Every structure is written in C-alpha cells, then in structure tokens.
Coordinates of C-alpha atoms in Angstrom, one line a residue:
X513 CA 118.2 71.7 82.1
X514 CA 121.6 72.0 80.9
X515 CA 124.0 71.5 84.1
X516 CA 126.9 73.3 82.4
X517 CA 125.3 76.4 82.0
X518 CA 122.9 76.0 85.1
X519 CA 125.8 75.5 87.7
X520 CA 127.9 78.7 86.8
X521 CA 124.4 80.5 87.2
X522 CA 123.4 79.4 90.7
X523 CA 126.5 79.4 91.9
X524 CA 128.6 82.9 90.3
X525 CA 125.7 84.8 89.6
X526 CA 122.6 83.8 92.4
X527 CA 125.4 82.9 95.0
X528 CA 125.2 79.5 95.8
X529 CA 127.7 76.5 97.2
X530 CA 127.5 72.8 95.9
X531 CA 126.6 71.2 98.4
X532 CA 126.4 67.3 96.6
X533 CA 126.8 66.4 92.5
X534 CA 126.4 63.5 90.2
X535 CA 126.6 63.8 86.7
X536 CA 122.8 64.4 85.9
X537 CA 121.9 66.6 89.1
X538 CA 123.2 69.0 91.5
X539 CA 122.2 70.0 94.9
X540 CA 122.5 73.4 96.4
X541 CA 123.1 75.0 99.5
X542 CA 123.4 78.5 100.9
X543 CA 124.8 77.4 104.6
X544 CA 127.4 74.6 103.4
X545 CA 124.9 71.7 104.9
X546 CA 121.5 72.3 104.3
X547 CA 120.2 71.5 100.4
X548 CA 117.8 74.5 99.3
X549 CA 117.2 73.8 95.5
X550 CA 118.2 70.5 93.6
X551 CA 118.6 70.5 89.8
X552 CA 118.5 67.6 87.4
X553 CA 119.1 66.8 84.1
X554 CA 116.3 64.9 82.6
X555 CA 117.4 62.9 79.2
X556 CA 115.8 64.4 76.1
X557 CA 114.2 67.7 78.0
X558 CA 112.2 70.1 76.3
X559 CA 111.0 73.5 77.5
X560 CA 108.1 73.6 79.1
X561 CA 105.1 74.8 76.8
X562 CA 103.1 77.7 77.2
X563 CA 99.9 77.9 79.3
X564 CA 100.6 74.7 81.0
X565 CA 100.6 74.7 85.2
X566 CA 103.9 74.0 86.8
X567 CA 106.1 76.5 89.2
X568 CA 105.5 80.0 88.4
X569 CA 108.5 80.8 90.5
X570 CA 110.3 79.6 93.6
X571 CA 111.8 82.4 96.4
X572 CA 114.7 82.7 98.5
X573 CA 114.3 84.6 101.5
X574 CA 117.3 86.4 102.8
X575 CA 118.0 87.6 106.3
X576 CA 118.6 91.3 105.8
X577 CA 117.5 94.1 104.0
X578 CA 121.3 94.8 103.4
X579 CA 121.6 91.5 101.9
X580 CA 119.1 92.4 99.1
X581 CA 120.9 95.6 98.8
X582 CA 124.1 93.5 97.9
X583 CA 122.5 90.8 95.6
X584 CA 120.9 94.0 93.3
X585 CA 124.3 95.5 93.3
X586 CA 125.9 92.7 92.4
X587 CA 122.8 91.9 89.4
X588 CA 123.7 95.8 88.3
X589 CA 127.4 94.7 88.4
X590 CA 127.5 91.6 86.2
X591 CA 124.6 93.3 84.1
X592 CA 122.1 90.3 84.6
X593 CA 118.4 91.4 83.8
X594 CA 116.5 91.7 86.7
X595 CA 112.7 93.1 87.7
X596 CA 112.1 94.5 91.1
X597 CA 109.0 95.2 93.4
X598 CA 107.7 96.3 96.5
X599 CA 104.9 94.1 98.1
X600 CA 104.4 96.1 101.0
X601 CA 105.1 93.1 103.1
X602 CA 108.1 92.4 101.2
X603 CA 110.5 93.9 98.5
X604 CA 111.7 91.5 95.5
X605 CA 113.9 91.3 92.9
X606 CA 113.0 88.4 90.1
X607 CA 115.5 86.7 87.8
X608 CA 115.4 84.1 85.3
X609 CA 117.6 81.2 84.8
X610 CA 119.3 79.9 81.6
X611 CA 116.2 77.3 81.3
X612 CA 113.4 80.4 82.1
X613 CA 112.6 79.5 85.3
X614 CA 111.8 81.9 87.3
X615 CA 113.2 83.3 90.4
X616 CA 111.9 85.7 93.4
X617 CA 115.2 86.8 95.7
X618 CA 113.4 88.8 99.1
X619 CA 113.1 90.4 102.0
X620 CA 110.1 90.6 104.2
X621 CA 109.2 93.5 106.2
X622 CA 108.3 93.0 109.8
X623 CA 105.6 91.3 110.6
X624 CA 103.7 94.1 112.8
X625 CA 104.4 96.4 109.8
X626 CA 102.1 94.7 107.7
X627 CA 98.6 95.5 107.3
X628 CA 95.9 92.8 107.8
X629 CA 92.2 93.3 106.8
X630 CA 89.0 91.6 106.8
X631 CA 89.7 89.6 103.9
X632 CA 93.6 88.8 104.3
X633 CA 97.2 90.5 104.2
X634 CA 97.5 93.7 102.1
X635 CA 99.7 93.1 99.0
X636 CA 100.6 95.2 95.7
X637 CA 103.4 95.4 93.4
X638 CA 104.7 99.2 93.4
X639 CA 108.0 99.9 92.4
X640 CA 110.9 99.5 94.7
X641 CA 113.4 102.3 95.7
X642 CA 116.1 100.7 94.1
X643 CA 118.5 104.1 95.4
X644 CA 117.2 104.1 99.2
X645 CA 117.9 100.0 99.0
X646 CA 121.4 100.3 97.5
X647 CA 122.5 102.6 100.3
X648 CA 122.4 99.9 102.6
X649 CA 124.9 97.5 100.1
X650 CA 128.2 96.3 102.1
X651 CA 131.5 98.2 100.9
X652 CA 133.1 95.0 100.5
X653 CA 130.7 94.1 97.8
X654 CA 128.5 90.7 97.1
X655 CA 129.3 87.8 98.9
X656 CA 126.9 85.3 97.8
X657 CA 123.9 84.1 99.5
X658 CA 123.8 84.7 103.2
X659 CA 124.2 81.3 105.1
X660 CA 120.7 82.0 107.0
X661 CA 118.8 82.2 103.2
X662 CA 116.1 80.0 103.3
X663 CA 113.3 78.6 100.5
X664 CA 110.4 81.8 101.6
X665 CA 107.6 80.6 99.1
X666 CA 106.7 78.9 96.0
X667 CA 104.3 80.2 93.4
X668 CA 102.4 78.0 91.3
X669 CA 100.1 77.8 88.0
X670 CA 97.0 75.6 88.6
X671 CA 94.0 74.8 86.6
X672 CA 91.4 75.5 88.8
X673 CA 91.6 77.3 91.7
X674 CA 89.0 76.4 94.2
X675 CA 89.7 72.6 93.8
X676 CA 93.3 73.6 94.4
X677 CA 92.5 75.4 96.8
X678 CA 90.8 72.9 98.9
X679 CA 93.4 70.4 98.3
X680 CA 96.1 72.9 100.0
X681 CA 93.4 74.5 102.8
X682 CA 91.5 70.8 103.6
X683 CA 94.4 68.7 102.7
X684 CA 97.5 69.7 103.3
X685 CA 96.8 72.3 106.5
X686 CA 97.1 75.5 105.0
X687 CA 95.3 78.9 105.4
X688 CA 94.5 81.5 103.0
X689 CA 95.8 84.7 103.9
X690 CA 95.2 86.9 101.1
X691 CA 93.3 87.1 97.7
X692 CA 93.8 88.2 94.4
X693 CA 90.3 89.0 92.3
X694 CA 89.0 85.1 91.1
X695 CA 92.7 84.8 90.0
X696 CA 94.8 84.0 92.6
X697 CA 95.3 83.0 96.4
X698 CA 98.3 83.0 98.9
X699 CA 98.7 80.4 101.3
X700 CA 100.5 80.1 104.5
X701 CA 100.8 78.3 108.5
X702 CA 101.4 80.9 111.1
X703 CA 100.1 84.2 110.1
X704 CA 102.7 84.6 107.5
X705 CA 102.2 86.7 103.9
X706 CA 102.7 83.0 101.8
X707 CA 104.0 79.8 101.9
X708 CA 102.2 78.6 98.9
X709 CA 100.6 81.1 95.6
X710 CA 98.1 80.0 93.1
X711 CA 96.9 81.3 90.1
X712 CA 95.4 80.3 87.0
X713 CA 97.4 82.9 85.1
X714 CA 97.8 79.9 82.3
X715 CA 94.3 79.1 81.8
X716 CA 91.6 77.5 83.7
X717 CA 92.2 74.2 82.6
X718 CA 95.3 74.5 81.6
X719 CA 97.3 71.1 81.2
X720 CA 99.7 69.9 82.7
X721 CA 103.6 70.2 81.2
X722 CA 105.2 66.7 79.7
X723 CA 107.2 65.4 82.5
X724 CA 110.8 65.6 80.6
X725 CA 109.9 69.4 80.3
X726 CA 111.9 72.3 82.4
X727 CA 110.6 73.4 85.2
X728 CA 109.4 72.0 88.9
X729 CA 109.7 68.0 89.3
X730 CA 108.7 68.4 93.0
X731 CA 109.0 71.0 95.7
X732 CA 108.9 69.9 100.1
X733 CA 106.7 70.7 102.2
X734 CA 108.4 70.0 106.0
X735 CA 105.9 69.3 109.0
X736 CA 106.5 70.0 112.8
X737 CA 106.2 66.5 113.4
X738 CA 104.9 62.9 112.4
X739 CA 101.3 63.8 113.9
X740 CA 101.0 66.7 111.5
X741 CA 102.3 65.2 108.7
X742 CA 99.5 62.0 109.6
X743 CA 97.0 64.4 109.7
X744 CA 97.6 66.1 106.3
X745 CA 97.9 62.4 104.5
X746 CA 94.5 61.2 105.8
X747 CA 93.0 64.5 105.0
X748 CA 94.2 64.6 101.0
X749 CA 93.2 60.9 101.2
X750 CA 89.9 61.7 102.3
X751 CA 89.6 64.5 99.4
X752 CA 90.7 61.3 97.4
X753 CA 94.1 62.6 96.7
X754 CA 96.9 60.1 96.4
X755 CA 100.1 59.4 99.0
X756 CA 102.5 57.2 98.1
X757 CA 105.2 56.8 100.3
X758 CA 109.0 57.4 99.5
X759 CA 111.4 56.4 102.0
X760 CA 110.7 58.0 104.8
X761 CA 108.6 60.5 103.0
X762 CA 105.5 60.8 101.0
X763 CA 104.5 62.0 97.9
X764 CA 101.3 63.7 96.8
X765 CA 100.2 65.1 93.6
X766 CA 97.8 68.9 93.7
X767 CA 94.9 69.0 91.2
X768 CA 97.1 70.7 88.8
X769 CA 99.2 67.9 88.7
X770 CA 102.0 69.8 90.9
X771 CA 103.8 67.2 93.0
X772 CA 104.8 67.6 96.6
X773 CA 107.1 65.6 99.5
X774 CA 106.0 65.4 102.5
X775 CA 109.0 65.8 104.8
X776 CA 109.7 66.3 108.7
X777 CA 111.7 68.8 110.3

C-alpha cells in the first residue's frame, strides 16, 4: 500500500481524519479519538493474487440514512466509481481503494423491519433507489464521515467453510444468522444481520495471500469483558487453534489463515 495515494483517498474522498501517522502507517478515525481502520506500508508489497482468501471487504456503518445520501452525492460529485445495493436489511454503496481493496459504506434498516425465517435473516442484493436516497442529501453538501460511523462488518474469503465456520460459531462465540447456498454464511452476537461473512468465492482450498501482499493484516474483534474474551481463547484452543498473546491482547489465526485480535471494550 502506497501511503501517498492511500491517504488523500481515505481522507478527501471516503471522509476520514488522521487520527495518529508514522512514516510507514496511518491510523484513521471518523470521531477525532477513536481509530476505525489502520494502514501500513509493508516494504516490497505486492498485490494480492487472485483466488487467494484474505478480506473480501471491510464496512463502515453510518448513523443515518441521510448520511448515505450525502456520501453517494459526494461519490457522483468527484466522479469516483461506485456500485450500489439494497440488502433489504441494509442499503450499500461499495468502493475500491487505490490498492483494490474493497469497501462497503451502509446503512441498516431497523431492526423490526427485517424479516427473520426458519433458517436466518432475509438478504438479497436488488438495486437501490439511488433518486428516493438522494432526496434525503444535506444542502450543505458532504461533510465527511459522521463522527458516530463505526466498523459494521467484515467479509472474508476462506477455504473451507464449515471448518471456518466452526472456528467462528465454537470458537470465537458467534452465531449464524443467515445462509447463502453451500457458498457462504453471515455471522453475528445479538440478533444482528452480520458481524462476520464467509465465502469461498476464491476456491475451496484456496491459499492463503504472501504476507507482504495488499490486503487485511488483521482485523479486532472487541469482547464485553475479560470472562468473554477467556471463554473464546479456551474454546479455539480446544478446536486446537492458536492464541498468542499481544500486549494486552491476543491474537488468533481462522482456518483460512485470516488473523484476528482479541480486544476488550
């Protein structure tokens, strides 16, 4: 990742502050104190090759439908390419950075508008009503990320999914809360849409990327409390996952080589 092209991008055209910087990373904030996305500046990077697992995408969650409203004005404004979708829970608009990793930028519906069967949450991707949205945009135009934006979800490419699947569900504490075919599941605490998506969209069996290649280096998972976080490290350990601990955190590695932090709140 090239900092002097990725800065001017997350901060002009996604909206955020600089929160802290060195001269090989950055991290970013949307309230002027809390860090939401780091970047770094591996030596000798190379992009990330195809049908490997790694981050599909990460997702900001904004506070107000109005607030998506502004950000797609502001994409039609500066003429950055953008895809758009309705998930019934949600509606999205999708981005790329200068180094092709992907973005979500969202909105979720509330909760007792969305429809839960037998087998989970009901999801699609219809198109959105880009004209009903943009009458909600503010007349004073973008303003950057609202303070209250916070990381939604993460979606990731695995190489297997049931394995996965038990490391996340077993492990780590999470429920599945809706399906996609044999391809891919969505993860969440708390009866929400998801925290956490896999697919296998690469491959089953896909590898895993070089680690001097774009894309994720690690993304937090934060825990109510030290019991809950406990209980999630015996429990990979007993799958026969690693922990190792980092400061006062702890690092894991999923099945498809993904790694996590285990942080508290």
């Amino acid at each position: 990742m090239d900092l002097n092209r990725s800065i001017p991008f997350y901060t002009e055209m996604l909206g955020f502050k600089i929160l802290n910087q060195t001269a090989t990373s950055v991290d970013f904030t949307a309230d002027g104190s809390t860090s939401l996305l780091t970047i770094n500046q591996p030596a000798h990077v190379t992009p990330r090759p195809q049908r490997t697992t790694g981050m599909y995408h990460f997702a900001l969650l904004l506070p107000k439908r109005s607030d998506l409203a502004d950000l797609l004005a502001h994409f039609i404004t500066t003429g950055l390419p953008y895809g758009a979708s309705d998930h019934l829970v949600s509606e999205a608009l999708y981005i790329a950075d200068p180094d092709g990793n992907e973005i979500e930028i969202y909105t979720d519906r509330q909760a007792d508008e969305w429809t839960w069967l037998e087998d989970g949450v009901q999801m699609t991707i219809d198109p959105i009503n880009g004209h009903d949205l943009l009458t909600l945009r503010n007349p004073e135009g973008w303003q950057g990320l609202p303070a209250k934006t916070i990381m939604g979800h993460i979606h990731l490419y695995v190489s297997e999914l049931q394995a996965t699947a038990d490391f996340y569900v077993k492990g780590l504490g999470f429920a599945i809360a809706s399906r996609y075919s044999d391809q891919a599941l969505f993860l969440s605490t708390g009866n929400y849409h998801h925290h956490i998506a896999l697919n296998t969209w690469m491959g089953v069996g896909a590898p895993t990327p070089p680690e001097n290649s774009t894309g994720l280096d690690f993304y937090t998972i934060v825990y109510p409390d030290a019991t809950a976080r406990e209980i999630a490290i015996q429990n990979v350990i007993a799958l026969g996952g690693s922990v190792v601990e980092k400061g006062e955190n702890f690092l894991t590695i999923d099945p498809a080589g993904n790694h996590i932090l285990l942080s508290l709140s």
